[in-house]
Short mmCIF file of C-alpha atoms in Angstrom, two decimals:
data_model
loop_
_atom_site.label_atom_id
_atom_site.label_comp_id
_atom_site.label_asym_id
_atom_site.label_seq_id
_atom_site.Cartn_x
_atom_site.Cartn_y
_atom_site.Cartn_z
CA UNK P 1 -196.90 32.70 64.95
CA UNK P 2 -194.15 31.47 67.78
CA UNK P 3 -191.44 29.13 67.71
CA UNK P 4 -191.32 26.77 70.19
CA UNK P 5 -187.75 25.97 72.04
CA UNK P 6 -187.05 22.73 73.50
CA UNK P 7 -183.57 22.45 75.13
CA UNK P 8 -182.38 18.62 76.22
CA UNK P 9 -179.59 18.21 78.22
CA UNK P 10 -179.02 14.29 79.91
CA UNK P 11 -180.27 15.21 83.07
CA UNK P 12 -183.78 17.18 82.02
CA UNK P 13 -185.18 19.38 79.81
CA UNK P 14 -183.86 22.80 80.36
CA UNK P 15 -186.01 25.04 78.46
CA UNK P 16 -189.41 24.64 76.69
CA UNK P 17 -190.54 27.69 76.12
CA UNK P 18 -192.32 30.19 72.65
CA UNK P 19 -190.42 32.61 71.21
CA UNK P 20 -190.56 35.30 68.22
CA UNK P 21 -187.50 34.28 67.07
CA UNK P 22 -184.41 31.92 68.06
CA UNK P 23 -180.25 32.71 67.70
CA UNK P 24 -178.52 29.42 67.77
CA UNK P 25 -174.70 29.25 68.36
CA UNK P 26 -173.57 26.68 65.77
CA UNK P 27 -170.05 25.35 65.63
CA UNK P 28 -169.19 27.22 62.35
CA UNK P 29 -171.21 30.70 63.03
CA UNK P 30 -174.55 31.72 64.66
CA UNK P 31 -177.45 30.96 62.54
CA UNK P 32 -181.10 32.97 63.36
CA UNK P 33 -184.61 30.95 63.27
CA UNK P 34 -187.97 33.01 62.83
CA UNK P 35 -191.35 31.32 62.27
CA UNK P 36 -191.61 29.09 58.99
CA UNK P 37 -187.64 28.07 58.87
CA UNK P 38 -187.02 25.55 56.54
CA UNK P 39 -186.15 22.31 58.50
CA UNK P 40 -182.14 22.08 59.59
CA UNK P 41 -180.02 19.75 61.22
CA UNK P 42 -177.10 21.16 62.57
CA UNK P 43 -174.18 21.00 65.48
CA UNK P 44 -174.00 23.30 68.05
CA UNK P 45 -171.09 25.02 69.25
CA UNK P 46 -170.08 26.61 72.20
CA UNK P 47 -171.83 29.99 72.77
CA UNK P 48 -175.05 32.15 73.48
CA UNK P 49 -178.64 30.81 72.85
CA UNK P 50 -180.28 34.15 72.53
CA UNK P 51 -184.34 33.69 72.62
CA UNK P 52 -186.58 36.41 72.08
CA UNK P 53 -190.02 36.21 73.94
CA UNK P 54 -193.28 38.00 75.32
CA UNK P 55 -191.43 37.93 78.74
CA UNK P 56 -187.95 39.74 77.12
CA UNK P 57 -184.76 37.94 76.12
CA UNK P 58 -183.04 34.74 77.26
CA UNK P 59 -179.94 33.57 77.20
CA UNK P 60 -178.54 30.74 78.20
CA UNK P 61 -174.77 29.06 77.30
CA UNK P 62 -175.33 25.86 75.61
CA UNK P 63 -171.89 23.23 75.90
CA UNK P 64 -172.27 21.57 71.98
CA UNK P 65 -174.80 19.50 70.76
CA UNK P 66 -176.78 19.12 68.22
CA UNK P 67 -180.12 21.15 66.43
CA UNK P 68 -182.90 20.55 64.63
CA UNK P 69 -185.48 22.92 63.08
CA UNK P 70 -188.83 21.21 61.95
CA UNK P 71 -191.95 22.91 61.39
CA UNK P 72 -191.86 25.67 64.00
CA UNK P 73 -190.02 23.89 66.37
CA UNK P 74 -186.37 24.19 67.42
CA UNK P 75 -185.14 21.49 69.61
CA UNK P 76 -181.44 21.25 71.19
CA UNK P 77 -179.67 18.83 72.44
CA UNK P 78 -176.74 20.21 74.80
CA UNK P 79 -174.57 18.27 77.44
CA UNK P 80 -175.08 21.52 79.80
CA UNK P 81 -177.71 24.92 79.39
CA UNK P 82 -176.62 27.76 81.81
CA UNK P 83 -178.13 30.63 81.75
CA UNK P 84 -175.91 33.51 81.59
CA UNK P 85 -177.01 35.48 84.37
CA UNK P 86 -175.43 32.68 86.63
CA UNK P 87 -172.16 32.56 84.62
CA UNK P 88 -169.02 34.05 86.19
CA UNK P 89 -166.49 36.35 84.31
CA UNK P 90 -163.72 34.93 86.69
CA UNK P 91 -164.34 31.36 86.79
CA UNK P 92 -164.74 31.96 82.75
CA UNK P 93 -161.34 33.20 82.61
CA UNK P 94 -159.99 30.83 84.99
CA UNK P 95 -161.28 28.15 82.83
CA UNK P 96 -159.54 29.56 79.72
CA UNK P 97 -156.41 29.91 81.47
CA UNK P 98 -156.34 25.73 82.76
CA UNK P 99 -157.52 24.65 79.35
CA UNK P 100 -154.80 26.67 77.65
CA UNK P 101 -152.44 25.09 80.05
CA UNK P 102 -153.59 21.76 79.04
CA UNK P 103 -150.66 19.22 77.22
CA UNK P 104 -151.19 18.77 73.67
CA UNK P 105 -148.52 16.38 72.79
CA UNK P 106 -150.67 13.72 71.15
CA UNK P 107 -153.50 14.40 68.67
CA UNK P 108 -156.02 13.20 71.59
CA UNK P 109 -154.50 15.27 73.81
CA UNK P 110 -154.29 18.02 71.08
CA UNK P 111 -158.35 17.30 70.60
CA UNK P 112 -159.05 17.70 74.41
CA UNK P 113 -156.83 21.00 74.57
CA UNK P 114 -159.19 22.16 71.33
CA UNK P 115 -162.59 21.98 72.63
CA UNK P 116 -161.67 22.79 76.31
CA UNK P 117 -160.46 26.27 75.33
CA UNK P 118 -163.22 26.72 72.47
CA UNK P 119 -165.78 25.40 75.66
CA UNK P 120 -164.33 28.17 78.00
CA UNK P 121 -163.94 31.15 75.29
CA UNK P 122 -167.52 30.24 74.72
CA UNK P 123 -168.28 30.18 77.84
CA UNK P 124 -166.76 33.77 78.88
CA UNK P 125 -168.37 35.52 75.75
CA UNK P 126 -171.64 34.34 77.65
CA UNK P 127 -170.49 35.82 80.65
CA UNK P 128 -169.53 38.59 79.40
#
């Protein structure tokens, strides 16, 4: 029995694809989906979507979002998929570096400071 992966982002779908088992990056931890997972609604965080499949692993950096496990069916909705063999460890870094520079004197400014630098540490542990 396979899982089947659907990843959304507003431009297309990215992936739709079966896999043995699915490693979601949620905002609060990394939660692991095999076949016959109760249903779930979650949010995503920024991270790895690791996918294990006939072909080998997948992996792809997923931007936030939302999940949702019904029946054996795992379906994402992302603002941006990458996968993580076209991530760069340099442009990773330099993103942490500009978001860490970033003002935080208001609490919306504070907010935007927040997820830019959890976005780019996410996004170089994908790289990496």
């Amino acid at each position: 029995m396979a899982i089947r992966c659907i990843v959304v982002t507003p431009e297309r779908t990215e992936v739709d694809c079966e896999a043995d088992s699915v490693t979601l990056p949620m905002y609060d931890g990394s939660v692991g989906i095999l076949p016959g997972r109760a249903p779930m609604i979650g949010r995503l965080g920024f991270g790895t979507l690791h996918l294990a499949t006939a072909a080998g692993p997948q992996r792809y950096f997923v931007d936030g979002g939302f999940a949702q496990v019904e029946g054996n069916v795992v379906s994402l909705l992302t603002s941006r998929s990458i996968s993580v063999d076209l991530l760069d460890v340099g442009e990773a870094e330099e993103a942490l570096e500009v978001a860490q520079e970033m003002p935080a004197s208001t609490p919306e400014l504070a907010q935007l400071k927040d997820t830019a630098v959890r976005r780019a540490r996410g996004q170089l542990r994908s790289a990496r």
